[in-house]
C-alpha cells in the first residue's frame, strides 16, 4: 500500500485559465468543497500583478474567508518581492515560486531569464522561510516549451541545480503545456532525485492536454513522487492550446489510485459532487472523466 | 525499442456507438484514411443482426469497397452462424467473436450465458479457421461489468480457460465499460499469459471512459501485449454511460508511444487529419486530445 499527496490547484491554476471569472464567494466555496473532500493542501491564490492576472485579483479576500484549520495548508503563488509581502500579509502557509526551464518562456512569463528567475526565487525562498512559511519552487516547462520545443535533460539538470541552490522545501517539475509521457516522467524525476537530498519533497504538476495526465501520474507514483497537483473538474486550460484541457482532474486521479491501492486521503464521491457544482459555475462542460462517467462500482 | 500493433476499430466499435449513422461512402473513406495513416489491421464491420445494430447494416457494401491489399487485414465481428456465413461471403480476413465475462451482461448482449457463448465461439472459430480465416475472441467486461459490478480474477480465469479451449489465434481482454486501471491490466494480462501458450496473440480493447485508457495501454505494452484496439478521434461511446467517451483515441496512443520509443507504424499527423475529418462527419466534438491540442513538438 503506497500513498501520494494531492495538492488541489483548481482555485489558482484552474480558475486562472478560465475566461469566466468567479466571484470571491464561489472561490471560497470551491476551497470549502475541496477541504470537505479531504484536501489538506490547496494552492488557493496567486499574488501576481492583478493587472496581468485579473482572475486572481481578490487573493486577499479569498484568504480571509477560507476555513483555517491546523491540518489544511494554503499555498499562494508568488512572482516577486511585492507578491511575497502580500502573501505574508494574507497569512498563507506556503509560498510557491515559479521559474521556467527555458529562457524564451521565462522572459515572456516573468520578464527574466531562467538564471535571473532562479536568483529571484532564492531571495523569496530565504525571506519566506525566515517568516516561517513553507517554500516550494515549480520548474515550468520541465517537459517541453511552447517556444523552444524540446527541453533537453541537460538543460533541465542545470535548472534543477540552480533551484536546489535556492533551498526550497519542495521542488516541482511542471508539464505546463501537457506534453510529458510516462517515460519522461520517470527519467526527469530520476534526474531530480540525483540532485536533491532526501529531505527535499518532489512534486509533479501535470496537465492532461494530450491525454497523458493519468499515465504520467501513475508513473510519478511508481517513481516515488511525494505530491501531485490536480484540479477538481480538470478546470482550467492551456494558454498555448486554446481548445485543450487543463490540469489533470483530481477525481480522475483519485479513481485510478483508489483502484490501485494508492492512498490519497480524498473522497471520490465528494470530489465528483464538487466537480459538478464547479461545472455549473463555469458554464461549460469540464473535461473530468469521472464527472461524466460516474464511479465504478456504481 | 519495443513495438505494438494498433488495430483500428473506429469503423466498427466507434461508429456502432454513435447516434449519427454514416453513409457507406464515409465509412469507406474512414478506412482509406486509416490505411493511409499506416493501419494494417482494421475491424471494419460487424455482421450482427441489422435490426439490432442498424449502424452496421451495410457491412457487405463496406467490405466490397475498401482497398484490398496483401498487407491490410480486415476483421469483422461475428455473433453467430448467420454472421459467419456473411463474413465468409464478404471475404473478410479475420473474424472476431465476443463472449462476455459475466452471465448477466452476456445474456443481455447475445442471449447466452458465458459458457454457452464460449461453446458457440468454439464452433465459429473452428469453421472460420477451416475456411482459412484468422480468428480472435474478445472477452467483454473483463475488468468490470455494468450489471454485476466487479469481475473477480477467478471468474475471468475460468472464462479465459474456456476461450483457450475454443482455440483462437488471439484472445483480447476488453474493458468494455472503461473501468480498468494499470494495475488490473498488468494482473489480468498475467493471468492470460499463464493460461495461453506463447503462440496465442494477446490483445487489449480499451475504452477511455474514466480517463485511464492511455495509462492502461502503457501498462499493457510494459506487460508485452501484442495488439491494442483504438479508434480514430476516440469516436464512439459507452452504452452504459451516455455522457462518456469511447474507445481510446488512436492518435492519443500514437503520441505517447512515439515519444516513448514504442513503434506503432502509424503516422500521427495523418491520424490527426483523419480525426478532424471524422469530427466533421459525426458533427460533435470528439474526445481525441491530440486533435484539439495538436502534436508536440509542433
Coordinates of C-alpha atoms in Angstrom, one line a residue:
Chain A
X1 CA 0.0 0.0 0.0
X2 CA 1.6 3.3 -1.1
X3 CA 0.3 6.8 -0.8
X4 CA 0.6 10.1 -2.6
X5 CA -0.5 13.6 -1.5
X6 CA -2.6 15.6 -4.0
X7 CA -2.3 19.3 -3.9
X8 CA -5.6 20.9 -5.1
X9 CA -4.8 23.7 -7.6
X10 CA -8.2 24.4 -9.1
X11 CA -8.6 27.7 -7.2
X12 CA -5.4 29.0 -8.7
X13 CA -4.1 27.3 -11.8
X14 CA -7.6 26.1 -12.7
X15 CA -9.5 29.3 -12.4
X16 CA -6.7 31.5 -13.7
X17 CA -7.1 29.8 -17.1
X18 CA -10.9 30.1 -17.4
X19 CA -12.4 33.0 -19.3
X20 CA -15.2 33.2 -16.7
X21 CA -14.1 35.0 -13.5
X22 CA -15.7 33.5 -10.4
X23 CA -16.8 35.9 -7.6
X24 CA -14.9 35.6 -4.4
X25 CA -17.7 33.7 -2.6
X26 CA -17.6 30.9 -5.2
X27 CA -13.8 30.6 -4.9
X28 CA -14.3 30.2 -1.2
X29 CA -17.0 27.6 -1.8
X30 CA -14.6 25.7 -4.1
X31 CA -12.0 25.6 -1.4
X32 CA -14.5 24.5 1.2
X33 CA -15.7 21.7 -1.1
X34 CA -12.0 20.6 -1.6
X35 CA -11.5 20.6 2.2
X36 CA -14.7 18.6 2.6
X37 CA -13.4 16.0 0.1
X38 CA -10.3 15.6 2.2
X39 CA -7.8 18.1 0.6
X40 CA -5.1 19.1 3.1
X41 CA -3.0 21.1 0.7
X42 CA -4.5 23.7 -1.6
X43 CA -2.9 26.3 -3.9
X44 CA -5.6 28.8 -3.2
X45 CA -4.4 32.1 -4.7
X46 CA -1.9 33.9 -6.8
X47 CA -0.2 37.2 -5.7
X48 CA 0.7 38.0 -9.3
X49 CA 0.1 41.6 -10.5
X50 CA -3.8 41.9 -10.7
X51 CA -3.4 43.8 -14.0
X52 CA -1.7 40.8 -15.6
X53 CA -3.9 38.1 -13.9
X54 CA -7.2 39.7 -13.1
X55 CA -8.8 36.4 -12.2
X56 CA -6.7 36.3 -9.1
X57 CA -7.1 40.0 -8.0
X58 CA -9.1 39.0 -4.9
X59 CA -6.4 36.9 -3.4
X60 CA -6.5 38.7 0.0
X61 CA -10.3 38.4 0.2
X62 CA -10.2 34.7 -0.7
X63 CA -7.6 34.0 2.0
X64 CA -9.5 36.0 4.6
X65 CA -12.6 33.8 4.0
X66 CA -11.4 30.2 3.6
X67 CA -11.6 27.9 6.6
X68 CA -8.4 27.9 8.6
X69 CA -7.6 24.7 10.5
X70 CA -4.2 23.3 11.6
X71 CA -4.4 20.4 9.1
X72 CA -5.0 22.4 5.9
X73 CA -2.1 24.2 4.3
X74 CA -2.8 27.0 1.9
X75 CA -0.3 28.0 -0.7
X76 CA -0.1 31.2 -2.7
X77 CA 1.9 31.8 -5.9
X78 CA 4.4 34.5 -5.6
X79 CA 6.3 36.1 -8.5
X80 CA 8.3 38.8 -6.8
X81 CA 9.0 40.8 -3.6
X82 CA 5.7 42.6 -3.8
X83 CA 3.9 39.3 -4.1
X84 CA 5.7 37.9 -1.1
X85 CA 4.7 40.9 1.0
X86 CA 1.1 40.3 0.0
X87 CA 1.4 36.6 0.8
X88 CA 2.8 37.3 4.2
X89 CA 0.0 39.8 4.9
X90 CA -2.6 37.3 3.8
X91 CA -1.1 34.7 6.1
X92 CA -0.7 31.9 3.6
X93 CA 1.0 28.7 5.0
X94 CA 3.3 28.2 1.9
X95 CA 4.6 30.2 -1.0
X96 CA 5.1 28.7 -4.4
X97 CA 7.6 30.4 -6.8
X98 CA 7.9 29.6 -10.5
X99 CA 11.0 29.5 -12.7
X100 CA 10.6 28.4 -16.3
X101 CA 13.2 26.0 -17.7
X102 CA 13.7 27.9 -21.0
X103 CA 14.8 31.5 -21.3
X104 CA 12.3 32.4 -24.0
X105 CA 9.2 31.2 -22.0
X106 CA 10.7 32.6 -18.7
X107 CA 11.2 36.0 -20.2
X108 CA 7.6 36.1 -21.6
X109 CA 6.2 34.8 -18.3
X110 CA 8.1 36.9 -15.8
X111 CA 10.5 39.2 -17.6
X112 CA 13.6 37.4 -16.5
X113 CA 15.9 34.7 -17.9
X114 CA 15.8 31.3 -16.2
X115 CA 19.0 32.2 -14.3
X116 CA 17.6 35.5 -13.2
X117 CA 14.4 33.9 -12.1
X118 CA 16.3 31.3 -10.1
X119 CA 18.2 34.1 -8.3
X120 CA 15.0 35.9 -7.5
X121 CA 13.5 32.6 -6.3
X122 CA 16.4 32.1 -3.9
X123 CA 15.7 35.5 -2.3
X124 CA 11.9 34.8 -2.0
X125 CA 12.6 31.4 -0.5
X126 CA 15.0 32.8 2.0
X127 CA 12.7 35.6 3.1
X128 CA 9.6 33.3 3.2
X129 CA 11.5 30.7 5.3
X130 CA 12.6 33.5 7.7
X131 CA 9.0 34.4 8.1
X132 CA 8.2 30.8 9.0
X133 CA 6.5 29.7 5.7
X134 CA 7.0 26.5 3.8
X135 CA 8.5 27.0 0.4
X136 CA 8.2 25.3 -3.0
X137 CA 9.7 26.1 -6.4
X138 CA 7.9 25.0 -9.5
X139 CA 10.1 24.5 -12.6
X140 CA 7.7 25.4 -15.6
X141 CA 8.1 23.8 -19.0
X142 CA 10.2 21.0 -17.5
X143 CA 9.0 18.6 -20.2
X144 CA 8.7 20.8 -23.2
X145 CA 8.4 24.5 -24.1
X146 CA 5.8 26.1 -26.4
X147 CA 8.5 28.4 -27.8
X148 CA 11.7 26.4 -27.8
X149 CA 10.2 23.0 -28.3
X150 CA 12.2 20.1 -26.7
X151 CA 13.8 20.9 -23.3
X152 CA 16.9 18.7 -23.1
X153 CA 17.5 16.8 -19.9
X154 CA 20.9 18.6 -19.7
X155 CA 19.2 21.9 -19.6
X156 CA 16.7 20.7 -17.0
X157 CA 19.5 19.4 -14.9
X158 CA 21.2 22.8 -14.9
X159 CA 17.9 24.5 -13.8
X160 CA 17.4 21.8 -11.1
X161 CA 20.9 22.5 -9.8
X162 CA 20.1 26.3 -9.5
X163 CA 16.8 25.6 -7.9
X164 CA 18.4 23.3 -5.3
X165 CA 20.8 26.1 -4.5
X166 CA 17.8 28.3 -3.8
X167 CA 17.0 25.8 -1.0
X168 CA 13.2 25.3 -1.1
X169 CA 11.4 22.6 1.0
X170 CA 10.0 21.2 -2.3
X171 CA 10.7 21.2 -6.0
X172 CA 8.1 20.6 -8.6
X173 CA 8.5 19.6 -12.3
X174 CA 5.7 21.2 -14.2
X175 CA 4.4 19.8 -17.5
X176 CA 3.0 23.3 -18.2
X177 CA 1.8 22.6 -21.7
X178 CA 0.9 18.9 -21.3
X179 CA 3.5 17.2 -23.4
X180 CA 5.0 14.7 -21.0
X181 CA 4.9 10.9 -21.4
X182 CA 5.4 8.4 -18.6
X183 CA 9.0 7.5 -19.7
X184 CA 9.9 11.2 -19.5
X185 CA 8.4 11.5 -16.0
X186 CA 10.5 8.6 -14.8
X187 CA 13.6 10.0 -16.4
X188 CA 13.2 13.6 -15.2
X189 CA 12.1 12.6 -11.6
X190 CA 15.2 10.4 -11.5
X191 CA 17.3 13.5 -12.5
X192 CA 15.7 15.4 -9.7
X193 CA 16.4 12.6 -7.3
X194 CA 20.0 12.5 -8.2
X195 CA 20.4 16.3 -7.5
X196 CA 18.1 16.7 -4.5
X197 CA 18.8 15.4 -1.0
X198 CA 16.3 13.1 0.7
X199 CA 14.9 16.0 2.7
X200 CA 13.6 17.8 -0.4
X201 CA 10.0 16.9 -1.4
X202 CA 9.3 16.2 -5.0
X203 CA 6.1 17.3 -6.7
X204 CA 4.7 16.9 -10.2
X205 CA 2.4 19.4 -11.8
X206 CA 0.6 17.7 -14.7
X207 CA -1.7 18.9 -17.4
X208 CA -3.9 16.5 -19.3
X209 CA -3.6 18.4 -22.6
X210 CA -2.5 15.4 -24.6
X211 CA -4.4 12.7 -22.6
X212 CA -1.2 11.6 -20.8
X213 CA -2.0 13.1 -17.3
X214 CA -3.2 10.0 -15.6
X215 CA -0.5 7.8 -17.1
X216 CA 2.1 10.4 -16.1
X217 CA 0.7 10.5 -12.5
X218 CA 0.9 6.7 -12.3
X219 CA 4.5 6.8 -13.5
X220 CA 5.2 9.5 -10.9
X221 CA 3.9 7.5 -8.0
X222 CA 5.8 4.4 -9.3
X223 CA 8.9 6.6 -9.2
X224 CA 8.1 7.7 -5.6
X225 CA 6.9 11.3 -6.2
X226 CA 5.7 12.9 -3.0
X227 CA 3.0 15.3 -4.3
X228 CA 0.8 15.6 -7.4
X229 CA -1.0 18.7 -8.4
X230 CA -4.5 18.3 -9.7
X231 CA -7.7 20.3 -10.3
X232 CA -11.3 19.5 -9.4
X233 CA -13.2 19.0 -12.7
X234 CA -10.0 19.3 -14.7
X235 CA -10.9 23.0 -14.7
X236 CA -8.5 25.4 -16.5
X237 CA -6.8 25.1 -19.8
X238 CA -3.6 25.7 -21.6
X239 CA -2.9 29.2 -22.9
X240 CA -0.8 27.7 -25.7
X241 CA -3.5 25.3 -26.9
X242 CA -6.8 27.2 -26.8
X243 CA -9.1 24.2 -27.3
X244 CA -7.2 21.9 -25.0
X245 CA -8.0 20.6 -21.5
X246 CA -6.3 21.8 -18.3
X247 CA -4.8 20.3 -15.2
X248 CA -5.4 16.6 -14.7
X249 CA -8.7 16.2 -12.9
X250 CA -8.4 15.4 -9.1
X251 CA -11.3 12.9 -9.3
X252 CA -9.7 11.1 -12.3
X253 CA -6.5 10.6 -10.2
X254 CA -8.4 9.5 -7.2
X255 CA -10.3 7.0 -9.2
X256 CA -7.2 5.3 -10.6
X257 CA -5.4 5.4 -7.3
X258 CA -8.4 4.1 -5.3
X259 CA -8.5 1.1 -7.6
X260 CA -4.7 0.7 -7.5
X261 CA -4.1 0.5 -3.7
X262 CA -2.6 4.0 -3.6
X263 CA -4.0 6.1 -0.7
X264 CA -4.8 9.8 -1.4
X265 CA -7.0 10.7 1.6
X266 CA -9.6 12.1 -0.8
X267 CA -13.2 11.0 -1.2
X268 CA -14.2 10.3 -4.8
X269 CA -17.9 10.9 -4.4
X270 CA -17.4 14.3 -2.7
X271 CA -15.0 15.3 -5.4
X272 CA -17.4 14.4 -8.2
X273 CA -20.1 16.4 -6.4
X274 CA -17.7 19.4 -6.3
X275 CA -16.8 19.0 -10.0
X276 CA -20.5 19.0 -10.9
X277 CA -21.0 22.2 -8.9
X278 CA -18.0 23.8 -10.4
X279 CA -19.1 22.9 -14.0
X280 CA -22.3 24.8 -13.2
X281 CA -20.4 27.8 -12.0
X282 CA -18.0 27.8 -15.0
X283 CA -20.8 27.2 -17.5
X284 CA -19.0 24.8 -19.9
X285 CA -18.5 21.1 -20.0
X286 CA -15.4 20.4 -17.9
X287 CA -13.0 17.6 -19.0
X288 CA -13.3 15.5 -15.9
X289 CA -14.0 11.9 -17.0
X290 CA -15.4 10.7 -13.6
X291 CA -17.8 13.6 -13.5
X292 CA -19.4 12.4 -16.7
X293 CA -19.0 8.6 -16.5
X294 CA -19.5 8.2 -12.8
X295 CA -17.6 5.9 -10.4
X296 CA -17.2 2.2 -10.6
X297 CA -18.6 0.1 -9.0
X298 CA -21.6 2.5 -9.1
Chain B
X1 CA 12.9 -0.1 -28.8
X2 CA 9.7 -2.1 -28.4
X3 CA 6.7 -2.2 -30.7
X4 CA 2.9 -2.7 -30.5
X5 CA 0.3 -3.2 -33.2
X6 CA -2.7 -1.0 -33.1
X7 CA -6.0 -2.4 -34.5
X8 CA -8.2 0.4 -35.8
X9 CA -11.7 -0.2 -34.6
X10 CA -13.3 3.2 -35.4
X11 CA -15.3 1.8 -38.3
X12 CA -16.9 -0.8 -36.1
X13 CA -16.9 -0.2 -32.3
X14 CA -16.6 3.5 -32.9
X15 CA -19.4 4.1 -35.4
X16 CA -21.6 1.5 -33.8
X17 CA -21.9 3.7 -30.7
X18 CA -22.6 7.0 -32.5
X19 CA -26.2 8.2 -32.9
X20 CA -25.3 9.6 -36.3
X21 CA -25.3 6.8 -38.9
X22 CA -22.6 7.4 -41.6
X23 CA -23.3 6.5 -45.2
X24 CA -21.3 3.7 -46.7
X25 CA -19.0 6.0 -48.7
X26 CA -17.9 7.8 -45.5
X27 CA -17.2 4.5 -43.8
X28 CA -15.0 3.6 -46.7
X29 CA -13.3 6.9 -46.6
X30 CA -12.6 6.4 -42.9
X31 CA -11.0 3.0 -43.7
X32 CA -9.0 4.6 -46.5
X33 CA -7.7 7.3 -44.2
X34 CA -6.7 4.7 -41.6
X35 CA -4.8 2.8 -44.2
X36 CA -3.1 6.0 -45.4
X37 CA -2.0 6.6 -41.7
X38 CA -0.4 3.2 -41.7
X39 CA -3.1 0.9 -40.2
X40 CA -2.6 -2.7 -41.2
X41 CA -5.3 -4.2 -39.2
X42 CA -8.8 -2.8 -39.2
X43 CA -12.0 -4.0 -37.5
X44 CA -14.1 -2.7 -40.4
X45 CA -17.6 -4.2 -40.0
X46 CA -20.0 -6.1 -37.8
X47 CA -22.2 -9.0 -39.1
X48 CA -24.6 -8.6 -36.2
X49 CA -28.3 -8.7 -36.9
X50 CA -29.0 -5.4 -38.8
X51 CA -32.3 -5.0 -36.8
X52 CA -30.3 -4.9 -33.6
X53 CA -27.3 -2.9 -34.9
X54 CA -28.6 -0.8 -37.8
X55 CA -25.3 1.3 -37.9
X56 CA -23.6 -1.8 -39.3
X57 CA -26.3 -3.0 -41.7
X58 CA -24.1 -2.1 -44.8
X59 CA -21.3 -4.4 -43.8
X60 CA -21.2 -6.2 -47.2
X61 CA -21.2 -2.9 -49.1
X62 CA -18.3 -1.5 -46.9
X63 CA -16.2 -4.7 -47.4
X64 CA -16.9 -4.6 -51.2
X65 CA -15.5 -1.0 -51.4
X66 CA -12.5 -0.9 -49.1
X67 CA -9.0 -1.1 -50.6
X68 CA -7.8 -4.7 -50.6
X69 CA -4.0 -5.2 -50.4
X70 CA -2.0 -8.0 -49.1
X71 CA -0.7 -6.0 -46.1
X72 CA -4.0 -4.9 -44.7
X73 CA -6.1 -7.4 -42.7
X74 CA -9.8 -6.7 -42.3
X75 CA -11.7 -8.1 -39.4
X76 CA -15.5 -8.5 -39.0
X77 CA -17.4 -9.0 -35.8
X78 CA -19.4 -12.3 -35.9
X79 CA -22.1 -13.2 -33.3
X80 CA -23.4 -16.5 -34.7
X81 CA -23.5 -18.9 -37.6
X82 CA -25.5 -16.5 -39.8
X83 CA -22.9 -13.8 -39.2
X84 CA -20.1 -16.2 -40.1
X85 CA -21.8 -17.0 -43.4
X86 CA -22.0 -13.3 -44.1
X87 CA -18.4 -12.8 -43.1
X88 CA -17.2 -15.5 -45.4
X89 CA -19.3 -14.2 -48.3
X90 CA -17.8 -10.7 -47.7
X91 CA -14.3 -12.1 -47.7
X92 CA -13.0 -10.6 -44.5
X93 CA -9.5 -11.7 -43.5
X94 CA -10.4 -12.3 -39.8
X95 CA -13.4 -12.9 -37.7
X96 CA -13.7 -11.6 -34.1
X97 CA -16.1 -13.3 -31.8
X98 CA -17.3 -11.8 -28.4
X99 CA -18.0 -13.6 -25.2
X100 CA -18.8 -11.6 -22.1
X101 CA -17.2 -12.5 -18.8
X102 CA -20.4 -12.2 -16.8
X103 CA -23.6 -14.2 -17.4
X104 CA -25.9 -11.2 -16.8
X105 CA -24.2 -9.0 -19.4
X106 CA -23.6 -11.9 -21.8
X107 CA -27.3 -12.8 -21.7
X108 CA -28.3 -9.2 -22.5
X109 CA -25.7 -8.9 -25.2
X110 CA -26.2 -12.1 -27.1
X111 CA -28.9 -14.2 -25.4
X112 CA -26.5 -16.8 -24.0
X113 CA -24.7 -17.4 -20.8
X114 CA -20.9 -17.0 -20.8
X115 CA -20.4 -20.8 -21.0
X116 CA -22.9 -21.0 -23.9
X117 CA -21.2 -18.1 -25.7
X118 CA -17.8 -19.9 -25.3
X119 CA -19.2 -23.0 -26.8
X120 CA -20.7 -21.0 -29.7
X121 CA -17.3 -19.2 -30.1
X122 CA -15.5 -22.6 -30.4
X123 CA -17.8 -23.6 -33.3
X124 CA -17.3 -20.3 -35.1
X125 CA -13.5 -20.4 -34.6
X126 CA -13.3 -23.9 -35.9
X127 CA -15.4 -23.1 -39.0
X128 CA -13.6 -19.8 -39.7
X129 CA -10.2 -21.5 -39.4
X130 CA -11.4 -24.3 -41.8
X131 CA -12.2 -21.5 -44.3
X132 CA -8.7 -20.0 -43.9
X133 CA -9.5 -17.0 -41.8
X134 CA -7.7 -15.7 -38.8
X135 CA -9.7 -15.9 -35.6
X136 CA -9.9 -13.7 -32.5
X137 CA -12.1 -14.0 -29.4
X138 CA -12.7 -10.9 -27.3
X139 CA -13.7 -11.3 -23.7
X140 CA -16.0 -8.5 -22.9
X141 CA -16.3 -6.9 -19.4
X142 CA -13.0 -8.5 -18.5
X143 CA -12.3 -5.6 -16.0
X144 CA -15.8 -4.9 -14.7
X145 CA -19.5 -5.3 -15.5
X146 CA -22.2 -2.7 -15.7
X147 CA -24.7 -5.2 -14.2
X148 CA -22.7 -7.4 -11.8
X149 CA -20.0 -4.9 -10.8
X150 CA -16.6 -6.3 -10.0
X151 CA -15.5 -9.3 -12.1
X152 CA -13.2 -11.4 -9.9
X153 CA -10.0 -12.7 -11.4
X154 CA -11.1 -16.2 -10.5
X155 CA -14.1 -15.7 -12.8
X156 CA -12.0 -14.2 -15.6
X157 CA -9.6 -17.1 -15.2
X158 CA -12.4 -19.6 -15.8
X159 CA -13.6 -17.7 -18.9
X160 CA -10.0 -17.5 -20.3
X161 CA -9.7 -21.2 -19.9
X162 CA -12.9 -21.8 -21.9
X163 CA -11.8 -19.4 -24.6
X164 CA -8.4 -21.0 -24.9
X165 CA -10.2 -24.3 -25.4
X166 CA -12.0 -22.7 -28.3
X167 CA -8.6 -22.3 -29.9
X168 CA -8.5 -18.8 -31.5
X169 CA -5.3 -17.3 -32.9
X170 CA -5.8 -14.3 -30.5
X171 CA -7.5 -13.5 -27.3
X172 CA -8.5 -10.0 -26.2
X173 CA -9.4 -8.7 -22.8
X174 CA -11.9 -5.9 -23.3
X175 CA -12.5 -3.1 -20.9
X176 CA -16.0 -2.6 -22.4
X177 CA -17.2 0.0 -19.9
X178 CA -13.8 1.7 -19.3
X179 CA -13.2 0.8 -15.6
X180 CA -9.7 -0.7 -15.8
X181 CA -6.6 0.7 -14.1
X182 CA -3.0 -0.1 -15.0
X183 CA -2.5 -2.5 -12.0
X184 CA -5.5 -4.5 -13.2
X185 CA -4.2 -4.6 -16.8
X186 CA -0.9 -6.0 -15.5
X187 CA -2.6 -8.5 -13.3
X188 CA -5.2 -9.7 -15.9
X189 CA -2.7 -9.9 -18.8
X190 CA -0.5 -12.0 -16.5
X191 CA -3.5 -14.3 -15.9
X192 CA -3.9 -14.6 -19.7
X193 CA -0.2 -15.3 -20.1
X194 CA -0.3 -18.1 -17.6
X195 CA -3.2 -19.8 -19.4
X196 CA -2.3 -19.2 -23.0
X197 CA 0.7 -20.7 -24.9
X198 CA 3.3 -18.5 -26.5
X199 CA 1.6 -19.0 -29.9
X200 CA -1.6 -17.1 -28.9
X201 CA -1.6 -13.4 -29.5
X202 CA -2.8 -11.1 -26.7
X203 CA -4.9 -8.0 -27.4
X204 CA -6.3 -5.3 -25.2
X205 CA -9.5 -3.5 -26.1
X206 CA -9.6 -0.3 -24.1
X207 CA -12.1 2.4 -23.5
X208 CA -11.2 5.9 -22.2
X209 CA -14.4 6.3 -20.2
X210 CA -12.7 7.1 -16.9
X211 CA -9.5 8.7 -18.4
X212 CA -7.4 5.6 -17.8
X213 CA -7.1 4.4 -21.5
X214 CA -3.6 5.8 -22.2
X215 CA -2.3 4.6 -18.8
X216 CA -3.8 1.2 -19.4
X217 CA -2.2 1.0 -22.9
X218 CA 1.2 1.9 -21.4
X219 CA 0.8 -0.8 -18.8
X220 CA -0.3 -3.3 -21.5
X221 CA 2.8 -2.6 -23.6
X222 CA 5.0 -2.9 -20.5
X223 CA 3.4 -6.3 -19.9
X224 CA 4.2 -7.3 -23.5
X225 CA 0.7 -7.2 -25.1
X226 CA 0.8 -7.8 -28.8
X227 CA -2.2 -5.6 -30.0
X228 CA -4.1 -2.6 -28.8
X229 CA -7.5 -1.6 -30.2
X230 CA -8.1 2.1 -30.7
X231 CA -10.4 4.4 -32.6
X232 CA -9.5 7.5 -34.7
X233 CA -10.9 10.5 -32.9
X234 CA -11.9 8.4 -29.9
X235 CA -15.1 8.1 -31.7
X236 CA -17.9 6.0 -30.2
X237 CA -19.1 5.9 -26.6
X238 CA -20.2 3.7 -23.8
X239 CA -23.9 2.5 -23.9
X240 CA -23.8 2.3 -20.1
X241 CA -22.5 5.8 -19.5
X242 CA -24.4 8.0 -22.0
X243 CA -22.2 11.1 -21.5
X244 CA -18.9 9.3 -21.5
X245 CA -16.1 9.0 -24.1
X246 CA -15.5 5.9 -26.2
X247 CA -12.5 3.8 -27.4
X248 CA -9.2 5.3 -26.5
X249 CA -8.2 7.6 -29.5
X250 CA -5.6 6.1 -31.9
X251 CA -3.8 9.4 -32.2
X252 CA -3.5 9.7 -28.4
X253 CA -1.9 6.3 -28.2
X254 CA 0.5 7.1 -31.1
X255 CA 1.5 10.3 -29.4
X256 CA 2.5 8.7 -26.2
X257 CA 4.2 5.8 -27.9
X258 CA 6.1 8.0 -30.4
X259 CA 7.6 9.9 -27.5
X260 CA 8.3 6.7 -25.5
X261 CA 10.3 4.8 -28.2
X262 CA 7.5 2.3 -28.9
X263 CA 6.9 1.7 -32.6
X264 CA 3.3 1.6 -33.9
X265 CA 3.9 2.0 -37.7
X266 CA 1.3 4.8 -37.7
X267 CA 1.7 8.4 -38.7
X268 CA 0.5 10.9 -36.1
X269 CA -0.2 13.9 -38.5
X270 CA -2.2 11.7 -40.9
X271 CA -4.3 10.3 -37.9
X272 CA -5.0 13.9 -36.6
X273 CA -6.2 14.9 -40.1
X274 CA -8.4 11.8 -40.2
X275 CA -9.8 12.6 -36.8
X276 CA -10.6 16.2 -37.8
X277 CA -12.4 14.9 -40.9
X278 CA -14.3 12.3 -38.8
X279 CA -15.3 15.0 -36.3
X280 CA -16.9 16.9 -39.2
X281 CA -18.8 13.8 -40.4
X282 CA -20.0 13.0 -36.9
X283 CA -21.0 16.6 -36.1
X284 CA -19.9 16.7 -32.4
X285 CA -16.7 17.4 -30.6
X286 CA -14.8 14.1 -30.5
X287 CA -12.8 13.3 -27.3
X288 CA -9.4 12.9 -29.0
X289 CA -6.8 15.1 -27.1
X290 CA -4.3 15.3 -30.0
X291 CA -7.0 16.5 -32.4
X292 CA -7.6 19.6 -30.2
X293 CA -4.2 20.2 -28.7
X294 CA -2.0 19.3 -31.7
X295 CA 1.2 17.4 -31.7
X296 CA 4.5 18.3 -29.9
X297 CA 6.9 19.5 -31.0
X298 CA 4.6 21.4 -33.3

